[in-house]
């Protein structure tokens, strides 16, 4: 019998979808999440309610920065594989609340690694990094490559994620267990985060309020549908690097979409037109993201399947059902 998989951030957007996929394929999953109020805890509670009746899921409400609690959970449940997704997200939020990022992202990542390195027979730690580590630079004709230097973060959030990558490299070298960092590119879809642009735009459009378009719309994002992200996460989990190796992999759609095109697609999905207020670029934002996914593809066969029109259509359908509108 295989040991359970620990998924941190199980009440979060990506964690929720990942847990369901793991359960669907017959895994036993231990979930951990602090369920904080960075955004509406009712949405997190609703995500957790979708696990009702799934006996192979065991949820623990704990702070991942509580090193003793995480170590005890890993030890007592015999965990040998971890998908570490818990983090304080949000580029703009990091400007106003920097210490939340130090605790959740840096201390939290360290606590998880410490628990893993003391666990006998530990197999693989997969953790969430971010495309934000690439900084703000021209997109060019090719996607951002994992081999490029990442030395100019433009937000504290990005800096904490890069710190996690560097810490992971040191732990792989020192303690000889395999780690994989996944640089996520703008994940979207049903059950998503309300602070993300597509979700907040939807709230405002459906409420008859104008949307604020930052960067005056001259931005592009590599929007990646949640099901495709989960494909990449589990594919990476199932293909660990060698003992003592740390690798970084991009996980995105590899087809960046201009922000104004995304808004137009969302308007069609909702059947409503947005009133747009153009705003300048916000501190910490980047102009464009674009993932080179060749490494993940070669390793796992990862190939995104859901285009933005279909993905935003599914999100709009979920949004109407969830909010009863």
mmCIF file of N, CA and C in Angstrom, residues 13-102:
data_model
loop_
_atom_site.group_PDB
_atom_site.id
_atom_site.type_symbol
_atom_site.label_atom_id
_atom_site.label_comp_id
_atom_site.label_asym_id
_atom_site.label_seq_id
_atom_site.Cartn_x
_atom_site.Cartn_y
_atom_site.Cartn_z
ATOM 1 N N UNK A 13 -7.182 27.271 -4.357
ATOM 2 C CA UNK A 13 -7.638 27.024 -5.725
ATOM 3 C C UNK A 13 -6.934 25.816 -6.358
ATOM 4 N N UNK A 14 -5.614 25.870 -6.426
ATOM 5 C CA UNK A 14 -4.882 24.788 -7.082
ATOM 6 C C UNK A 14 -4.866 23.540 -6.209
ATOM 7 N N UNK A 15 -4.740 23.728 -4.890
ATOM 8 C CA UNK A 15 -4.733 22.582 -3.995
ATOM 9 C C UNK A 15 -6.012 21.777 -4.050
ATOM 10 N N UNK A 16 -7.136 22.460 -4.071
ATOM 11 C CA UNK A 16 -8.448 21.804 -4.141
ATOM 12 C C UNK A 16 -8.549 20.913 -5.374
ATOM 13 N N UNK A 17 -8.161 21.444 -6.522
ATOM 14 C CA UNK A 17 -8.242 20.671 -7.767
ATOM 15 C C UNK A 17 -7.252 19.515 -7.772
ATOM 16 N N UNK A 18 -6.069 19.736 -7.205
ATOM 17 C CA UNK A 18 -5.055 18.691 -7.169
ATOM 18 C C UNK A 18 -5.485 17.537 -6.276
ATOM 19 N N UNK A 19 -6.050 17.848 -5.113
ATOM 20 C CA UNK A 19 -6.513 16.801 -4.201
ATOM 21 C C UNK A 19 -7.567 15.943 -4.881
ATOM 22 N N UNK A 20 -8.531 16.565 -5.537
ATOM 23 C CA UNK A 20 -9.576 15.781 -6.205
ATOM 24 C C UNK A 20 -8.978 14.846 -7.257
ATOM 25 N N UNK A 21 -8.014 15.319 -8.027
ATOM 26 C CA UNK A 21 -7.410 14.469 -9.054
ATOM 27 C C UNK A 21 -6.668 13.292 -8.416
ATOM 28 N N UNK A 22 -5.961 13.552 -7.342
ATOM 29 C CA UNK A 22 -5.253 12.471 -6.658
ATOM 30 C C UNK A 22 -6.233 11.437 -6.093
ATOM 31 N N UNK A 23 -7.309 11.900 -5.492
ATOM 32 C CA UNK A 23 -8.318 10.983 -4.962
ATOM 33 C C UNK A 23 -8.951 10.170 -6.081
ATOM 34 N N UNK A 24 -9.189 10.810 -7.223
ATOM 35 C CA UNK A 24 -9.813 10.121 -8.352
ATOM 36 C C UNK A 24 -8.963 8.963 -8.854
ATOM 37 N N UNK A 25 -7.655 9.066 -8.680
ATOM 38 C CA UNK A 25 -6.800 7.974 -9.154
ATOM 39 C C UNK A 25 -6.432 6.993 -8.034
ATOM 40 N N UNK A 26 -7.105 7.122 -6.891
ATOM 41 C CA UNK A 26 -6.971 6.122 -5.844
ATOM 42 C C UNK A 26 -5.942 6.400 -4.777
ATOM 43 N N UNK A 27 -5.416 7.625 -4.726
ATOM 44 C CA UNK A 27 -4.446 7.966 -3.695
ATOM 45 C C UNK A 27 -5.146 8.292 -2.377
ATOM 46 N N UNK A 28 -4.412 8.115 -1.288
ATOM 47 C CA UNK A 28 -4.821 8.636 0.010
ATOM 48 C C UNK A 28 -4.136 9.983 0.197
ATOM 49 N N UNK A 29 -4.912 11.003 0.588
ATOM 50 C CA UNK A 29 -4.384 12.366 0.637
ATOM 51 C C UNK A 29 -4.598 12.966 2.020
ATOM 52 N N UNK A 30 -3.536 13.576 2.543
ATOM 53 C CA UNK A 30 -3.602 14.372 3.761
ATOM 54 C C UNK A 30 -3.545 15.841 3.338
ATOM 55 N N UNK A 31 -4.527 16.620 3.740
ATOM 56 C CA UNK A 31 -4.565 18.029 3.371
ATOM 57 C C UNK A 31 -4.238 18.913 4.558
ATOM 58 N N UNK A 32 -3.524 20.008 4.281
ATOM 59 C CA UNK A 32 -3.211 20.990 5.324
ATOM 60 C C UNK A 32 -3.470 22.384 4.788
ATOM 61 N N UNK A 33 -4.070 23.234 5.608
ATOM 62 C CA UNK A 33 -4.346 24.613 5.204
ATOM 63 C C UNK A 33 -4.724 25.400 6.449
ATOM 64 N N UNK A 34 -4.278 26.650 6.517
ATOM 65 C CA UNK A 34 -4.647 27.497 7.655
ATOM 66 C C UNK A 34 -6.025 28.128 7.457
ATOM 67 N N UNK A 35 -6.519 28.182 6.219
ATOM 68 C CA UNK A 35 -7.822 28.769 5.879
ATOM 69 C C UNK A 35 -7.902 30.208 6.410
ATOM 70 N N UNK A 36 -6.972 31.039 5.948
ATOM 71 C CA UNK A 36 -6.960 32.424 6.421
ATOM 72 C C UNK A 36 -7.968 33.281 5.650
ATOM 73 N N UNK A 37 -7.994 34.571 5.944
ATOM 74 C CA UNK A 37 -9.001 35.462 5.360
ATOM 75 C C UNK A 37 -8.400 36.393 4.308
ATOM 76 N N UNK A 38 -7.317 35.979 3.641
ATOM 77 C CA UNK A 38 -6.767 36.796 2.552
ATOM 78 C C UNK A 38 -7.847 37.086 1.513
ATOM 79 N N UNK A 39 -8.676 36.096 1.215
ATOM 80 C CA UNK A 39 -9.924 36.339 0.499
ATOM 81 C C UNK A 39 -11.016 35.547 1.206
ATOM 82 N N UNK A 40 -12.238 35.684 0.787
ATOM 83 C CA UNK A 40 -13.418 35.162 1.471
ATOM 84 C C UNK A 40 -13.239 33.710 1.945
ATOM 85 N N UNK A 41 -13.160 33.484 3.262
ATOM 86 C CA UNK A 41 -13.027 32.114 3.755
ATOM 87 C C UNK A 41 -14.206 31.225 3.382
ATOM 88 N N UNK A 42 -15.351 31.834 3.048
ATOM 89 C CA UNK A 42 -16.509 31.034 2.662
ATOM 90 C C UNK A 42 -16.229 30.255 1.377
ATOM 91 N N UNK A 43 -15.449 30.836 0.467
ATOM 92 C CA UNK A 43 -15.087 30.124 -0.761
ATOM 93 C C UNK A 43 -14.179 28.943 -0.434
ATOM 94 N N UNK A 44 -13.251 29.141 0.495
ATOM 95 C CA UNK A 44 -12.370 28.041 0.900
ATOM 96 C C UNK A 44 -13.179 26.939 1.582
ATOM 97 N N UNK A 45 -14.135 27.335 2.420
ATOM 98 C CA UNK A 45 -14.989 26.345 3.077
ATOM 99 C C UNK A 45 -15.824 25.578 2.053
ATOM 100 N N UNK A 46 -16.291 26.289 1.022
ATOM 101 C CA UNK A 46 -17.074 25.620 -0.031
ATOM 102 C C UNK A 46 -16.213 24.627 -0.788
ATOM 103 N N UNK A 47 -14.954 24.998 -1.050
ATOM 104 C CA UNK A 47 -14.050 24.036 -1.699
ATOM 105 C C UNK A 47 -13.896 22.794 -0.829
ATOM 106 N N UNK A 48 -13.640 23.018 0.468
ATOM 107 C CA UNK A 48 -13.446 21.876 1.366
ATOM 108 C C UNK A 48 -14.693 21.001 1.455
ATOM 109 N N UNK A 49 -15.863 21.608 1.327
ATOM 110 C CA UNK A 49 -17.103 20.824 1.413
ATOM 111 C C UNK A 49 -17.238 19.838 0.266
ATOM 112 N N UNK A 50 -16.528 20.101 -0.845
ATOM 113 C CA UNK A 50 -16.605 19.162 -1.982
ATOM 114 C C UNK A 50 -15.888 17.853 -1.686
ATOM 115 N N UNK A 51 -15.147 17.784 -0.571
ATOM 116 C CA UNK A 51 -14.480 16.543 -0.180
ATOM 117 C C UNK A 51 -15.334 15.696 0.759
ATOM 118 N N UNK A 52 -16.504 16.208 1.138
ATOM 119 C CA UNK A 52 -17.382 15.448 2.030
ATOM 120 C C UNK A 52 -17.684 14.078 1.420
ATOM 121 N N UNK A 53 -17.494 13.057 2.207
ATOM 122 C CA UNK A 53 -17.754 11.700 1.731
ATOM 123 C C UNK A 53 -16.564 11.036 1.066
ATOM 124 N N UNK A 54 -15.507 11.775 0.849
ATOM 125 C CA UNK A 54 -14.300 11.185 0.250
ATOM 126 C C UNK A 54 -13.402 10.698 1.398
ATOM 127 N N UNK A 55 -13.516 9.427 1.726
ATOM 128 C CA UNK A 55 -12.890 8.878 2.925
ATOM 129 C C UNK A 55 -11.371 8.840 2.846
ATOM 130 N N UNK A 56 -10.823 8.914 1.657
ATOM 131 C CA UNK A 56 -9.365 8.857 1.511
ATOM 132 C C UNK A 56 -8.720 10.227 1.718
ATOM 133 N N UNK A 57 -9.529 11.216 2.112
ATOM 134 C CA UNK A 57 -9.007 12.565 2.356
ATOM 135 C C UNK A 57 -9.117 12.900 3.829
ATOM 136 N N UNK A 58 -8.010 13.362 4.400
ATOM 137 C CA UNK A 58 -7.932 13.704 5.818
ATOM 138 C C UNK A 58 -7.407 15.132 5.919
ATOM 139 N N UNK A 59 -8.240 16.053 6.406
ATOM 140 C CA UNK A 59 -7.870 17.477 6.416
ATOM 141 C C UNK A 59 -7.438 17.933 7.796
ATOM 142 N N UNK A 60 -6.375 18.776 7.818
ATOM 143 C CA UNK A 60 -5.866 19.349 9.060
ATOM 144 C C UNK A 60 -5.731 20.854 8.888
ATOM 145 N N UNK A 61 -6.356 21.604 9.782
ATOM 146 C CA UNK A 61 -6.260 23.062 9.731
ATOM 147 C C UNK A 61 -5.051 23.496 10.565
ATOM 148 N N UNK A 62 -3.939 23.705 9.902
ATOM 149 C CA UNK A 62 -2.716 24.106 10.587
ATOM 150 C C UNK A 62 -1.967 25.137 9.745
ATOM 151 N N UNK A 63 -1.095 25.869 10.418
ATOM 152 C CA UNK A 63 -0.236 26.857 9.782
ATOM 153 C C UNK A 63 1.028 26.144 9.307
ATOM 154 N N UNK A 64 1.336 26.240 8.009
ATOM 155 C CA UNK A 64 2.510 25.525 7.510
ATOM 156 C C UNK A 64 3.808 26.069 8.077
ATOM 157 N N UNK A 65 3.788 27.287 8.603
ATOM 158 C CA UNK A 65 4.988 27.838 9.227
ATOM 159 C C UNK A 65 5.196 27.306 10.642
ATOM 160 N N UNK A 66 4.256 26.534 11.139
ATOM 161 C CA UNK A 66 4.405 25.854 12.427
ATOM 162 C C UNK A 66 5.199 24.585 12.180
ATOM 163 N N UNK A 67 6.520 24.689 12.309
ATOM 164 C CA UNK A 67 7.403 23.589 11.924
ATOM 165 C C UNK A 67 7.110 22.313 12.705
ATOM 166 N N UNK A 68 6.819 22.441 13.986
ATOM 167 C CA UNK A 68 6.545 21.253 14.797
ATOM 168 C C UNK A 68 5.281 20.543 14.330
ATOM 169 N N UNK A 69 4.249 21.322 13.995
ATOM 170 C CA UNK A 69 2.981 20.725 13.565
ATOM 171 C C UNK A 69 3.128 20.010 12.225
ATOM 172 N N UNK A 70 3.853 20.626 11.293
ATOM 173 C CA UNK A 70 4.061 20.000 9.989
ATOM 174 C C UNK A 70 4.903 18.735 10.125
ATOM 175 N N UNK A 71 5.967 18.806 10.917
ATOM 176 C CA UNK A 71 6.818 17.638 11.112
ATOM 177 C C UNK A 71 6.041 16.488 11.743
ATOM 178 N N UNK A 72 5.211 16.808 12.721
ATOM 179 C CA UNK A 72 4.404 15.779 13.384
ATOM 180 C C UNK A 72 3.420 15.143 12.415
ATOM 181 N N UNK A 73 2.789 15.969 11.570
ATOM 182 C CA UNK A 73 1.823 15.443 10.602
ATOM 183 C C UNK A 73 2.503 14.501 9.609
ATOM 184 N N UNK A 74 3.642 14.909 9.084
ATOM 185 C CA UNK A 74 4.373 14.069 8.129
ATOM 186 C C UNK A 74 4.805 12.760 8.792
ATOM 187 N N UNK A 75 5.310 12.857 10.008
ATOM 188 C CA UNK A 75 5.809 11.675 10.718
ATOM 189 C C UNK A 75 4.676 10.712 11.076
ATOM 190 N N UNK A 76 3.616 11.241 11.661
ATOM 191 C CA UNK A 76 2.537 10.368 12.148
ATOM 192 C C UNK A 76 1.753 9.718 11.018
ATOM 193 N N UNK A 77 1.630 10.414 9.883
ATOM 194 C CA UNK A 77 0.885 9.833 8.760
ATOM 195 C C UNK A 77 1.771 9.055 7.782
ATOM 196 N N UNK A 78 3.070 9.026 8.028
ATOM 197 C CA UNK A 78 3.959 8.257 7.163
ATOM 198 C C UNK A 78 4.060 8.813 5.755
ATOM 199 N N UNK A 79 4.007 10.124 5.622
ATOM 200 C CA UNK A 79 4.039 10.776 4.310
ATOM 201 C C UNK A 79 5.434 10.654 3.699
ATOM 202 N N UNK A 80 5.509 10.253 2.428
ATOM 203 C CA UNK A 80 6.791 10.223 1.712
ATOM 204 C C UNK A 80 6.766 11.028 0.412
ATOM 205 N N UNK A 81 5.598 11.591 0.083
ATOM 206 C CA UNK A 81 5.486 12.495 -1.071
ATOM 207 C C UNK A 81 4.678 13.717 -0.639
ATOM 208 N N UNK A 82 5.157 14.904 -1.050
ATOM 209 C CA UNK A 82 4.494 16.147 -0.669
ATOM 210 C C UNK A 82 4.311 17.031 -1.897
ATOM 211 N N UNK A 83 3.109 17.593 -2.029
ATOM 212 C CA UNK A 83 2.845 18.662 -3.002
ATOM 213 C C UNK A 83 2.572 19.910 -2.174
ATOM 214 N N UNK A 84 3.547 20.803 -2.153
ATOM 215 C CA UNK A 84 3.489 21.981 -1.272
ATOM 216 C C UNK A 84 3.009 23.195 -2.071
ATOM 217 N N UNK A 85 1.731 23.522 -1.905
ATOM 218 C CA UNK A 85 1.095 24.610 -2.647
ATOM 219 C C UNK A 85 0.713 25.784 -1.754
ATOM 220 N N UNK A 86 0.737 25.594 -0.445
ATOM 221 C CA UNK A 86 0.333 26.659 0.471
ATOM 222 C C UNK A 86 1.314 27.819 0.388
ATOM 223 N N UNK A 87 0.799 29.021 0.307
ATOM 224 C CA UNK A 87 1.630 30.227 0.249
ATOM 225 C C UNK A 87 0.732 31.443 0.395
ATOM 226 N N UNK A 88 1.335 32.554 0.741
ATOM 227 C CA UNK A 88 0.629 33.828 0.662
ATOM 228 C C UNK A 88 0.797 34.353 -0.752
ATOM 229 N N UNK A 89 -0.283 34.421 -1.478
ATOM 230 C CA UNK A 89 -0.244 34.823 -2.885
ATOM 231 C C UNK A 89 -0.539 36.313 -3.021
ATOM 232 N N UNK A 90 -0.385 36.817 -4.244
ATOM 233 C CA UNK A 90 -0.760 38.184 -4.569
ATOM 234 C C UNK A 90 0.396 39.149 -4.590
ATOM 235 N N UNK A 91 0.704 39.655 -5.773
ATOM 236 C CA UNK A 91 1.816 40.595 -5.927
ATOM 237 C C UNK A 91 1.536 41.905 -5.198
ATOM 238 N N UNK A 92 0.374 42.502 -5.444
ATOM 239 C CA UNK A 92 0.081 43.813 -4.850
ATOM 240 C C UNK A 92 -0.073 43.734 -3.342
ATOM 241 N N UNK A 93 -0.643 42.638 -2.857
ATOM 242 C CA UNK A 93 -0.838 42.466 -1.417
ATOM 243 C C UNK A 93 0.502 42.444 -0.684
ATOM 244 N N UNK A 94 1.549 41.976 -1.354
ATOM 245 C CA UNK A 94 2.854 41.856 -0.698
ATOM 246 C C UNK A 94 3.454 43.229 -0.370
ATOM 247 N N UNK A 95 3.018 44.246 -1.065
ATOM 248 C CA UNK A 95 3.538 45.592 -0.801
ATOM 249 C C UNK A 95 3.008 46.124 0.536
ATOM 250 N N UNK A 96 1.762 45.820 0.826
ATOM 251 C CA UNK A 96 1.143 46.318 2.059
ATOM 252 C C UNK A 96 1.336 45.385 3.252
ATOM 253 N N UNK A 97 1.580 44.097 2.985
ATOM 254 C CA UNK A 97 1.650 43.116 4.081
ATOM 255 C C UNK A 97 2.889 42.232 3.931
ATOM 256 N N UNK A 98 4.072 42.818 3.971
ATOM 257 C CA UNK A 98 5.293 42.048 3.671
ATOM 258 C C UNK A 98 5.565 40.896 4.632
ATOM 259 N N UNK A 99 5.246 41.070 5.921
ATOM 260 C CA UNK A 99 5.611 40.028 6.880
ATOM 261 C C UNK A 99 4.767 38.765 6.724
ATOM 262 N N UNK A 100 3.569 38.905 6.147
ATOM 263 C CA UNK A 100 2.768 37.713 5.853
ATOM 264 C C UNK A 100 3.485 36.829 4.846
ATOM 265 N N UNK A 101 4.220 37.433 3.943
ATOM 266 C CA UNK A 101 4.940 36.683 2.909
ATOM 267 C C UNK A 101 6.193 36.031 3.472
ATOM 268 N N UNK A 102 6.865 36.733 4.377
ATOM 269 C CA UNK A 102 8.040 36.143 5.036
ATOM 270 C C UNK A 102 7.633 34.898 5.811
#
